[in-house]
Short mmCIF file of C-alpha atoms in Angstrom, two decimals:
data_model
loop_
_atom_site.label_atom_id
_atom_site.label_comp_id
_atom_site.label_asym_id
_atom_site.label_seq_id
_atom_site.Cartn_x
_atom_site.Cartn_y
_atom_site.Cartn_z
CA UNK A 825 106.49 124.19 114.17
CA UNK A 826 106.56 119.80 113.99
CA UNK A 827 107.19 118.95 110.84
CA UNK A 828 104.69 116.79 109.67
CA UNK A 829 106.54 113.72 109.41
CA UNK A 830 104.20 111.62 106.81
CA UNK A 831 105.38 110.67 103.92
CA UNK A 832 102.42 110.02 100.80
CA UNK A 833 102.83 108.97 97.79
CA UNK A 834 101.08 106.77 95.17
CA UNK A 835 99.03 104.49 96.58
CA UNK A 836 98.94 104.67 100.15
CA UNK A 837 101.28 106.11 102.28
CA UNK A 838 104.57 104.36 102.25
CA UNK A 839 107.17 103.81 105.96
CA UNK A 840 110.74 104.06 105.16
CA UNK A 841 111.33 100.73 105.62
CA UNK A 842 114.57 99.97 108.53
CA UNK A 843 117.82 100.46 107.73
CA UNK A 844 117.35 102.69 104.90
CA UNK A 845 118.71 105.62 105.42
CA UNK A 846 116.18 108.17 105.91
CA UNK A 847 113.58 109.38 108.91
CA UNK A 848 110.83 107.17 110.03
CA UNK A 849 107.33 108.03 109.73
CA UNK A 850 105.40 108.68 113.27
CA UNK A 851 102.33 107.55 111.47
CA UNK A 852 101.70 104.69 109.39
CA UNK A 853 97.80 103.91 108.45
CA UNK A 854 97.67 99.89 109.24
CA UNK A 855 95.13 97.09 108.07
CA UNK A 856 94.53 97.16 103.76
CA UNK A 857 95.04 100.53 102.15
CA UNK A 858 93.77 99.30 98.76
CA UNK A 859 92.42 96.15 97.54
CA UNK A 860 90.61 95.54 93.38
CA UNK A 861 89.52 91.79 94.03
CA UNK A 862 88.37 91.65 90.30
CA UNK A 863 92.84 91.76 89.96
CA UNK A 864 94.02 89.58 92.46
CA UNK A 865 93.43 86.27 94.04
CA UNK A 866 91.40 86.32 96.44
CA UNK A 867 92.80 84.79 98.98
CA UNK A 868 93.86 84.96 103.07
CA UNK A 869 96.74 84.93 104.35
CA UNK A 870 98.80 83.82 107.08
CA UNK A 871 101.27 85.65 108.45
CA UNK A 872 104.98 85.41 110.56
CA UNK A 873 107.03 87.69 112.74
CA UNK A 874 104.70 86.90 115.45
CA UNK A 875 101.97 84.23 116.99
CA UNK A 876 99.93 82.63 114.21
CA UNK A 877 97.54 84.87 111.94
CA UNK A 878 95.77 84.45 109.22
CA UNK A 879 93.82 87.05 108.12
CA UNK A 880 91.22 87.99 104.71
CA UNK A 881 92.69 90.79 102.02
CA UNK A 882 90.22 93.06 103.76
CA UNK A 883 92.40 92.81 106.54
CA UNK A 884 90.39 90.84 109.42
CA UNK A 885 91.54 88.99 111.98
CA UNK A 886 90.26 85.64 110.44
CA UNK A 887 92.19 83.07 112.88
CA UNK A 888 95.00 83.05 115.60
CA UNK A 889 96.83 79.75 117.19
CA UNK A 890 97.09 80.49 120.49
CA UNK A 891 100.54 81.02 122.38
CA UNK A 892 100.73 77.75 122.93
CA UNK A 893 105.21 78.12 122.60
CA UNK A 894 104.02 78.52 117.75
CA UNK A 895 107.09 81.05 117.25
CA UNK A 896 105.84 80.81 113.21
CA UNK A 897 109.42 81.40 111.35
CA UNK A 898 108.05 80.74 108.80
CA UNK A 899 103.58 80.07 109.30
CA UNK A 900 102.75 77.74 106.92
CA UNK A 901 99.02 76.86 106.40
CA UNK A 902 98.09 73.17 105.29
CA UNK A 903 94.87 71.92 104.18
CA UNK A 904 92.07 71.05 106.26
CA UNK A 905 92.75 73.95 108.51
CA UNK A 906 96.60 72.64 109.73
CA UNK A 907 99.13 75.24 111.22
CA UNK A 908 102.89 74.36 109.77
CA UNK A 909 105.28 76.25 112.18
CA UNK A 910 108.17 75.92 114.54
CA UNK A 911 108.23 76.02 118.09
CA UNK A 912 109.21 77.09 121.53
CA UNK A 913 110.46 77.71 123.78
CA UNK A 914 113.50 78.89 121.81
CA UNK A 915 116.84 76.44 122.17
CA UNK A 916 118.99 78.52 124.70
CA UNK A 917 121.98 80.55 123.73
CA UNK A 918 121.87 79.36 120.49
CA UNK A 919 121.25 82.02 117.77
CA UNK A 920 117.49 81.89 115.81
CA UNK A 921 117.45 78.02 117.18
CA UNK A 922 113.92 76.57 117.12
CA UNK A 923 113.08 73.57 119.73
CA UNK A 924 111.01 71.61 117.79
CA UNK A 925 108.92 72.15 114.17
CA UNK A 926 105.38 71.79 115.02
CA UNK A 927 101.87 70.60 112.82
CA UNK A 928 99.18 72.21 115.07
CA UNK A 929 95.41 71.29 113.95
CA UNK A 930 92.50 74.09 113.53
CA UNK A 931 92.46 73.71 117.52
CA UNK A 932 96.15 74.44 118.23
CA UNK A 933 96.63 70.78 119.70
CA UNK A 934 100.33 69.15 118.15
CA UNK A 935 99.55 65.41 115.89
CA UNK A 936 102.53 65.78 114.94
CA UNK A 937 106.09 67.58 116.49
CA UNK A 938 110.79 66.44 115.23
CA UNK A 939 112.44 67.47 117.99
CA UNK A 940 115.49 64.94 117.66
CA UNK A 941 118.26 66.66 115.96
CA UNK A 942 121.15 66.72 118.55
CA UNK A 943 121.46 67.04 121.90
CA UNK A 944 122.12 70.39 123.58
CA UNK A 945 122.49 72.24 127.06
CA UNK A 946 119.40 72.15 129.14
CA UNK A 947 118.69 76.14 129.67
CA UNK A 948 116.53 77.94 132.04
CA UNK A 949 113.74 78.45 129.09
CA UNK A 950 111.77 74.89 130.98
CA UNK A 951 112.19 72.14 128.26
CA UNK A 952 112.17 68.85 130.12
CA UNK A 953 115.54 67.72 130.29
CA UNK A 954 117.16 64.52 130.02
CA UNK A 955 118.60 62.69 133.49
CA UNK A 956 121.92 64.02 132.42
CA UNK A 957 120.38 67.87 132.27
CA UNK A 958 120.32 68.13 128.04
CA UNK A 959 117.47 67.99 126.12
CA UNK A 960 117.29 67.23 122.85
CA UNK A 961 116.09 69.86 120.77
CA UNK A 962 115.55 70.17 116.21
CA UNK A 963 117.43 73.52 116.05
CA UNK A 964 115.68 73.98 112.70
CA UNK A 965 115.87 77.95 111.71
CA UNK A 966 114.00 79.78 108.80
CA UNK A 967 112.65 76.90 106.66
CA UNK A 968 110.94 73.41 106.34
CA UNK A 969 108.94 72.24 103.57
CA UNK A 970 106.34 69.10 103.26
CA UNK A 971 105.87 66.43 101.15
CA UNK A 972 103.81 66.73 98.95
CA UNK A 973 104.72 70.24 97.83
CA UNK A 974 108.13 71.75 97.64
CA UNK A 975 108.01 75.57 98.49
CA UNK A 976 105.12 75.26 100.74
CA UNK A 977 102.72 77.87 98.96
CA UNK A 978 99.23 76.45 96.90
CA UNK A 979 100.46 75.80 93.26
CA UNK A 980 97.40 73.16 91.56
CA UNK A 981 97.74 69.92 91.60
CA UNK A 982 100.44 70.27 94.46
CA UNK A 983 99.31 69.14 98.50
CA UNK A 984 101.50 69.24 101.74
CA UNK A 985 101.12 65.69 103.07
CA UNK A 986 100.88 65.35 107.01
CA UNK A 987 102.59 62.38 107.15
CA UNK A 988 105.05 62.95 104.46
CA UNK A 989 108.05 63.38 104.58
CA UNK A 990 109.91 66.74 106.25
CA UNK A 991 112.70 68.50 104.62
CA UNK A 992 114.02 71.18 108.00
CA UNK A 993 116.25 73.91 107.32
CA UNK A 994 118.54 73.68 111.31
CA UNK A 995 121.91 74.08 112.96
CA UNK A 996 125.05 72.90 114.33
CA UNK A 997 128.39 73.87 115.86
CA UNK A 998 131.65 72.09 114.71
CA UNK A 999 134.62 73.76 113.75
CA UNK A 1000 136.34 74.42 110.71
CA UNK A 1001 139.93 75.88 110.34
CA UNK A 1002 139.57 76.78 106.51
CA UNK A 1003 135.95 79.03 107.31
CA UNK A 1004 136.49 80.17 110.72
CA UNK A 1005 139.01 79.25 113.96
CA UNK A 1006 136.45 79.78 116.32
CA UNK A 1007 133.91 77.71 115.95
CA UNK A 1008 131.03 77.55 113.59
CA UNK A 1009 127.63 78.28 113.73
CA UNK A 1010 127.14 75.39 110.74
CA UNK A 1011 124.11 75.53 108.19
CA UNK A 1012 122.60 71.96 108.36
CA UNK A 1013 119.88 70.30 106.14
CA UNK A 1014 117.84 67.31 107.38
CA UNK A 1015 115.50 65.67 106.78
CA UNK A 1016 112.58 63.67 108.72
CA UNK A 1017 110.52 60.54 107.58
CA UNK A 1018 106.99 59.42 108.82
CA UNK A 1019 108.77 57.31 111.86
CA UNK A 1020 110.46 60.33 112.80
CA UNK A 1021 113.57 58.88 111.94
CA UNK A 1022 116.80 61.32 110.52
CA UNK A 1023 116.93 59.31 106.35
CA UNK A 1024 118.90 62.69 104.97
CA UNK A 1025 121.61 65.07 105.93
CA UNK A 1026 124.39 67.42 104.51
CA UNK A 1027 126.89 70.33 106.13
CA UNK A 1028 126.95 74.07 104.59
CA UNK A 1029 130.57 73.26 105.63
CA UNK A 1030 131.65 69.89 104.24
CA UNK A 1031 131.34 71.65 100.95
CA UNK A 1032 133.42 74.79 101.72
CA UNK A 1033 135.72 73.75 98.57
CA UNK A 1034 132.72 73.92 96.45
CA UNK A 1035 131.44 77.43 96.93
CA UNK A 1036 134.06 78.87 94.38
CA UNK A 1037 135.49 81.62 97.52
CA UNK A 1038 138.05 83.81 95.88
CA UNK A 1039 141.60 83.95 98.45
CA UNK A 1040 140.55 87.41 99.86
CA UNK A 1041 136.76 86.65 100.30
CA UNK A 1042 138.37 82.91 101.96
CA UNK A 1043 140.50 85.60 104.37
CA UNK A 1044 137.55 87.95 104.87
CA UNK A 1045 135.70 85.01 106.44
CA UNK A 1046 138.62 83.55 108.40
CA UNK A 1047 138.89 87.13 111.14
CA UNK A 1048 135.18 86.86 111.25
CA UNK A 1049 133.56 86.76 115.33
CA UNK A 1050 130.05 87.79 114.74
CA UNK A 1051 128.07 85.36 117.54
CA UNK A 1052 128.93 83.68 120.46
CA UNK A 1053 126.55 81.67 122.36
CA UNK A 1054 127.03 78.56 124.76
CA UNK A 1055 125.52 76.71 121.75
CA UNK A 1056 125.87 79.13 119.14
CA UNK A 1057 129.81 79.92 116.74
CA UNK A 1058 130.06 82.38 113.45
CA UNK A 1059 127.48 82.84 111.53
CA UNK A 1060 129.45 82.11 109.12
CA UNK A 1061 126.98 81.62 105.31
CA UNK A 1062 123.61 82.16 107.43
CA UNK A 1063 120.87 79.75 104.57
CA UNK A 1064 117.18 81.59 105.29
CA UNK A 1065 115.31 79.26 103.14
CA UNK A 1066 115.41 76.17 101.52
CA UNK A 1067 112.66 73.42 99.31
CA UNK A 1068 112.82 71.27 97.24
CA UNK A 1069 112.65 71.44 93.23
CA UNK A 1070 109.89 70.38 93.02
CA UNK A 1071 108.81 67.95 88.68
CA UNK A 1072 109.88 70.88 86.51
CA UNK A 1073 110.14 70.73 82.36
CA UNK A 1074 113.72 71.74 82.88
CA UNK A 1075 113.86 68.08 84.56
CA UNK A 1076 111.53 66.27 82.17
CA UNK A 1077 114.07 67.80 79.53
CA UNK A 1078 117.21 65.76 80.54
CA UNK A 1079 119.33 68.49 82.42
CA UNK A 1080 119.70 66.22 85.86
CA UNK A 1081 120.46 69.30 87.25
CA UNK A 1082 117.70 70.37 88.10
CA UNK A 1083 116.03 66.90 89.53
CA UNK A 1084 112.87 67.52 91.15
CA UNK A 1085 114.68 66.09 94.54
CA UNK A 1086 117.59 68.75 94.60
CA UNK A 1087 117.95 71.00 97.04
CA UNK A 1088 117.76 74.85 96.33
CA UNK A 1089 119.16 77.28 98.89
CA UNK A 1090 120.48 80.60 99.54
CA UNK A 1091 122.99 82.69 101.68
CA UNK A 1092 122.18 85.75 103.02
CA UNK A 1093 125.49 86.53 104.20
CA UNK A 1094 127.29 85.65 101.38
CA UNK A 1095 124.82 86.25 98.56
CA UNK A 1096 125.60 82.74 97.18
CA UNK A 1097 122.07 80.99 95.33
CA UNK A 1098 122.67 77.29 94.45
CA UNK A 1099 121.42 73.38 94.06
CA UNK A 1100 122.09 70.72 96.58
CA UNK A 1101 122.05 67.34 94.39
CA UNK A 1102 120.21 64.92 96.23
CA UNK A 1103 121.94 61.73 95.66
CA UNK A 1104 125.77 63.18 96.16
CA UNK A 1105 125.77 66.36 98.27
CA UNK A 1106 127.11 68.11 95.80
CA UNK A 1107 126.48 70.92 94.47
CA UNK A 1108 125.50 71.24 90.87
CA UNK A 1109 124.28 74.61 90.28
CA UNK A 1110 125.11 78.24 91.65
CA UNK A 1111 124.78 82.47 91.00
CA UNK A 1112 127.10 83.35 93.21
CA UNK A 1113 129.68 86.78 93.54
CA UNK A 1114 131.54 88.36 92.27
CA UNK A 1115 129.09 87.42 89.88
CA UNK A 1116 131.57 87.22 86.60
CA UNK A 1117 130.25 85.29 83.69
CA UNK A 1118 126.92 84.09 82.98
CA UNK A 1119 126.11 85.49 86.64
CA UNK A 1120 127.17 88.66 85.33
CA UNK A 1121 123.69 89.46 84.11
CA UNK A 1122 122.28 88.89 88.02
CA UNK A 1123 124.13 91.12 89.56
CA UNK A 1124 124.23 93.11 91.99
CA UNK A 1125 122.67 90.66 94.36
CA UNK A 1126 123.42 91.45 98.80
CA UNK A 1127 121.45 90.05 101.66
CA UNK A 1128 119.35 87.58 99.33
CA UNK A 1129 115.82 85.52 101.52
CA UNK A 1130 113.43 82.98 100.09
CA UNK A 1131 115.21 81.98 97.16
CA UNK A 1132 113.07 79.43 95.17
CA UNK A 1133 111.45 77.40 92.24
CA UNK A 1134 107.94 78.82 90.86
CA UNK A 1135 106.23 74.91 91.38
CA UNK A 1136 104.83 73.39 88.10
CA UNK A 1137 101.41 74.37 87.34
CA UNK A 1138 101.38 78.36 88.58
CA UNK A 1139 102.96 81.18 85.92
CA UNK A 1140 106.62 81.38 85.06
CA UNK A 1141 106.70 77.69 86.70
CA UNK A 1142 110.11 76.49 86.47
CA UNK A 1143 111.65 79.92 86.94
CA UNK A 1144 113.85 81.46 90.01
CA UNK A 1145 111.90 83.56 92.39
CA UNK A 1146 113.82 85.69 94.54
CA UNK A 1147 113.33 88.70 97.13
CA UNK A 1148 117.19 90.55 96.49
CA UNK A 1149 117.22 92.68 99.81
CA UNK A 1150 120.15 94.49 99.48
CA UNK A 1151 121.74 96.96 102.03
CA UNK A 1152 124.97 95.64 103.44
CA UNK A 1153 125.66 93.36 104.74
CA UNK A 1154 128.25 92.22 107.74
CA UNK A 1155 129.01 89.17 105.75
CA UNK A 1156 129.48 90.51 102.38
CA UNK A 1157 132.60 88.99 101.35
CA UNK A 1158 132.82 90.98 98.42
CA UNK A 1159 132.46 94.92 99.80
CA UNK A 1160 130.12 97.53 98.86
CA UNK A 1161 130.54 96.77 95.26
CA UNK A 1162 127.59 94.72 95.85
CA UNK A 1163 126.00 96.84 97.97
CA UNK A 1164 122.51 98.66 97.02
CA UNK A 1165 120.04 100.39 99.18
CA UNK A 1166 116.53 99.10 97.70
CA UNK A 1167 114.93 95.91 97.36
CA UNK A 1168 113.82 94.11 94.38
CA UNK A 1169 112.46 90.93 93.19
CA UNK A 1170 114.30 88.91 90.71
CA UNK A 1171 112.18 85.76 88.12
CA UNK A 1172 115.39 85.12 85.84
CA UNK A 1173 115.72 81.68 83.54
CA UNK A 1174 117.89 79.00 85.96
CA UNK A 1175 119.38 77.55 82.72
CA UNK A 1176 119.68 80.71 80.43
CA UNK A 1177 120.46 82.66 83.82
CA UNK A 1178 118.67 85.93 82.14
CA UNK A 1179 115.85 87.73 83.78
CA UNK A 1180 112.70 87.59 83.01
CA UNK A 1181 110.84 89.98 84.86
CA UNK A 1182 111.91 92.21 88.03
CA UNK A 1183 110.01 94.09 90.17
CA UNK A 1184 111.24 97.78 92.56
CA UNK A 1185 109.61 100.07 92.88
CA UNK A 1186 109.62 104.15 91.73
CA UNK A 1187 112.93 105.95 92.11
CA UNK A 1188 112.68 109.93 94.20
CA UNK A 1189 116.02 112.15 92.90
CA UNK A 1190 116.21 115.04 94.10
CA UNK A 1191 118.09 118.30 92.01
CA UNK A 1192 121.52 117.64 92.51
CA UNK A 1193 121.44 113.54 93.18
CA UNK A 1194 122.23 113.29 96.74
CA UNK A 1195 118.75 111.64 99.01
CA UNK A 1196 118.19 109.63 95.40
CA UNK A 1197 116.53 106.27 96.90
CA UNK A 1198 113.85 103.38 96.10
CA UNK A 1199 109.90 102.87 98.21
CA UNK A 1200 110.56 99.25 98.01
CA UNK A 1201 113.53 98.76 100.28
CA UNK A 1202 113.96 95.38 103.38
CA UNK A 1203 117.52 94.95 103.83
CA UNK A 1204 116.93 91.23 106.03
CA UNK A 1205 114.10 88.95 106.23
CA UNK A 1206 111.16 89.01 103.10
CA UNK A 1207 109.86 86.61 100.40
CA UNK A 1208 108.20 86.49 97.19
CA UNK A 1209 105.15 84.32 95.80
CA UNK A 1210 104.30 84.07 92.45
CA UNK A 1211 100.72 82.83 92.40
CA UNK A 1212 98.19 81.25 90.52
CA UNK A 1213 96.45 84.53 88.26
CA UNK A 1214 100.15 85.58 87.20
CA UNK A 1215 100.76 88.24 90.33
CA UNK A 1216 103.24 87.50 92.97
CA UNK A 1217 102.56 88.63 96.73
CA UNK A 1218 105.93 90.39 98.10
CA UNK A 1219 106.01 90.82 101.45
CA UNK A 1220 107.91 93.51 102.56
CA UNK A 1221 108.80 92.40 106.29
CA UNK A 1222 111.50 95.03 107.29
CA UNK A 1223 108.65 97.25 107.17
CA UNK A 1224 105.35 94.86 107.54
CA UNK A 1225 103.83 95.49 104.64
CA UNK A 1226 102.83 92.65 102.37
CA UNK A 1227 101.32 93.72 98.83
CA UNK A 1228 100.39 91.82 95.35
CA UNK A 1229 101.41 92.43 91.95
CA UNK A 1230 100.52 92.13 88.50
CA UNK A 1231 103.05 91.08 86.19
CA UNK A 1232 103.07 95.11 84.82
CA UNK A 1233 103.93 96.19 88.67
CA UNK A 1234 100.65 97.57 89.53
CA UNK A 1235 99.73 97.00 92.93
CA UNK A 1236 96.37 95.62 93.50
CA UNK A 1237 96.52 94.96 96.93
CA UNK A 1238 98.23 96.11 99.64
CA UNK A 1239 98.68 95.73 103.63
CA UNK A 1240 100.00 96.91 106.64
CA UNK A 1241 100.41 94.26 109.62
CA UNK A 1242 100.16 95.78 112.61
CA UNK A 1243 101.43 92.88 114.53
CA UNK A 1244 104.53 91.43 114.94
CA UNK A 1245 105.94 94.78 116.87
CA UNK A 1246 110.71 93.52 117.81
CA UNK A 1247 111.56 95.63 119.84
CA UNK A 1248 115.36 95.02 118.48
CA UNK A 1249 114.18 96.67 115.30
CA UNK A 1250 111.77 99.45 116.50
CA UNK A 1251 109.01 98.47 114.17
CA UNK A 1252 107.13 96.41 113.18
CA UNK A 1253 108.71 93.05 110.91
CA UNK A 1254 105.90 90.28 109.13
CA UNK A 1255 108.84 87.57 108.99
CA UNK A 1256 107.49 85.99 105.67
CA UNK A 1257 103.51 85.87 104.44
CA UNK A 1258 102.09 83.37 102.13
CA UNK A 1259 98.81 83.56 100.47
CA UNK A 1260 96.68 80.46 101.33
CA UNK A 1261 93.39 78.85 99.00
CA UNK A 1262 90.55 80.02 100.70
CA UNK A 1263 89.23 75.87 100.57
CA UNK A 1264 92.72 75.20 102.53
CA UNK A 1265 90.40 76.84 105.70
CA UNK A 1266 87.31 75.04 105.37
CA UNK A 1267 86.32 75.43 108.87
CA UNK A 1268 86.06 78.95 107.35
CA UNK A 1269 83.13 80.81 105.41
CA UNK A 1270 84.84 82.35 102.41
CA UNK A 1271 84.93 85.77 103.74
CA UNK A 1272 82.80 89.36 101.25
CA UNK A 1273 85.59 90.73 98.98
CA UNK A 1274 85.35 94.50 99.76
CA UNK A 1275 87.10 96.21 97.07
CA UNK A 1276 89.61 99.17 98.93
CA UNK A 1277 90.51 102.59 97.32
CA UNK A 1278 93.49 104.44 98.18
CA UNK A 1279 93.64 107.49 99.59
CA UNK A 1280 94.50 110.77 97.36
CA UNK A 1281 97.79 111.43 96.39
CA UNK A 1282 98.60 114.70 98.48
CA UNK A 1283 100.20 117.85 96.65
CA UNK A 1284 103.20 118.07 98.21
CA UNK A 1285 104.71 116.42 101.37
CA UNK A 1286 107.45 118.59 103.76
CA UNK A 1287 111.32 117.05 103.99
CA UNK A 1288 112.03 116.30 107.29
CA UNK A 1289 116.15 118.53 108.86
CA UNK A 1290 119.01 116.72 107.85
CA UNK A 1291 121.50 115.55 110.11
CA UNK A 1292 122.67 118.94 110.02
CA UNK A 1293 119.83 120.10 110.81
CA UNK A 1294 118.88 122.12 108.25
CA UNK A 1295 115.93 122.16 106.63
CA UNK A 1296 116.19 121.85 102.48
CA UNK A 1297 114.82 125.08 101.08
CA UNK A 1298 112.53 123.90 98.73
CA UNK A 1299 108.93 122.02 98.94
CA UNK A 1300 108.94 118.99 96.01
CA UNK A 1301 105.84 118.51 94.29
CA UNK A 1302 104.37 114.86 92.74
CA UNK A 1303 104.53 116.28 89.64
CA UNK A 1304 107.17 117.04 86.81
CA UNK A 1305 109.09 119.99 88.59
CA UNK A 1306 112.94 119.56 87.93
CA UNK A 1307 113.08 118.77 92.44
CA UNK A 1308 111.31 115.94 91.78
CA UNK A 1309 111.84 113.09 89.91
CA UNK A 1310 109.81 109.50 89.59
CA UNK A 1311 110.62 106.89 87.60
CA UNK A 1312 108.54 104.87 86.97
CA UNK A 1313 108.45 100.53 88.45
CA UNK A 1314 110.97 98.75 86.59
CA UNK A 1315 109.15 95.68 85.32
CA UNK A 1316 109.84 93.59 82.70
CA UNK A 1317 107.15 91.80 81.24
CA UNK A 1318 106.79 88.17 80.90
CA UNK A 1319 106.07 86.25 77.30
CA UNK A 1320 102.75 84.57 77.33
CA UNK A 1321 102.44 81.73 78.62
CA UNK A 1322 102.02 78.73 75.71
#
């Protein structure tokens, strides 16, 4: 008899994400699974992970920028229906590096482009080469911002400027024997003005001593050889986000660490969160492994993504919001003590480093303690966005599940993307997703917001065989039985806005 490989709970069918130690489902519903327009910040959502796509909250594909090279690492919609994106072809022999950052209009025409960061050897991807066979590339990876919007998503009174300064996260290949005897793939951040001139730049390796690595961590780092390639090297740090802090109450109160021009980032491979002083390039604030002292209350944080300061004008403004992925990173300098096989969203006060709000998910615990896990786990990519109504939009990227939760943890919108299949991961992935206000896309008529009711919760599900081929001798039921217990989502209520 063929076993049913669908696990259902609560508000829809739940995919156990890539990287978790559980079986994948054979059939996963896609599109909008649940939608309560009365409780949502109704908007469009732009997807990254495939060619740029814009959906409404009922899951309708309302816009797709055509394939003129938009790579979508990430995609950000600007007022007027413009798109900020990275564009193909990628840098040959590089690691996640894109050739250029560009702004496209509604018809996919390039209206602004930057690719003059460094020259690389000509590859086989169709780049236009100079006489010496090399070509210019932005070498951008993972993130970028436009002046006027600190983090690239909607906040009242803040709008990205198409002709403003552009902040770009990029790579360079260099040597630093303190880090590794091999070439290192170094994270760089640079700022470009409207004329295309680089007016500011920063290198992670040049500030290595300021990150506070323990001797044991340094010794482990010096033995690593994760990546190679003509334009690659040891990916020692792996920054995946970079944004201006923007106007905030901490700086207004006199704390210079939080100057609006300072830049906040995180490292996926070492789980550092840090702020760069724009004037000096120094690290003026951080939360770092092994998470002791003032940082202890936030532990464990592993494989983190999307760390940013919530922009002014949004609930929780000035707090830090991040996606704590979990999992065990290849660059985890501190061993399995920081690993956890579940994900969570953390919002915390950057001055006191105390949690203000946290979202995770229910935990299933089987009698005897074996096979306990949470139904929320994306060990790579992913991000969270604070919305004007106080809700949070979450991209559980490893399985393309995007949902909106209230401050009390209620899921009021849930969507499964059918796009972005990754052959490497054998799963649909969504690198990032951002909510986009209707008024930023005047080319479209405001959609009809139709409620969607979640599937009825089943009475039971069938366990798959274990790794020895044995089928568990009990049938879990979703009730108060001793075999299975579900904890409530772990959330802390945010204080009411003053």
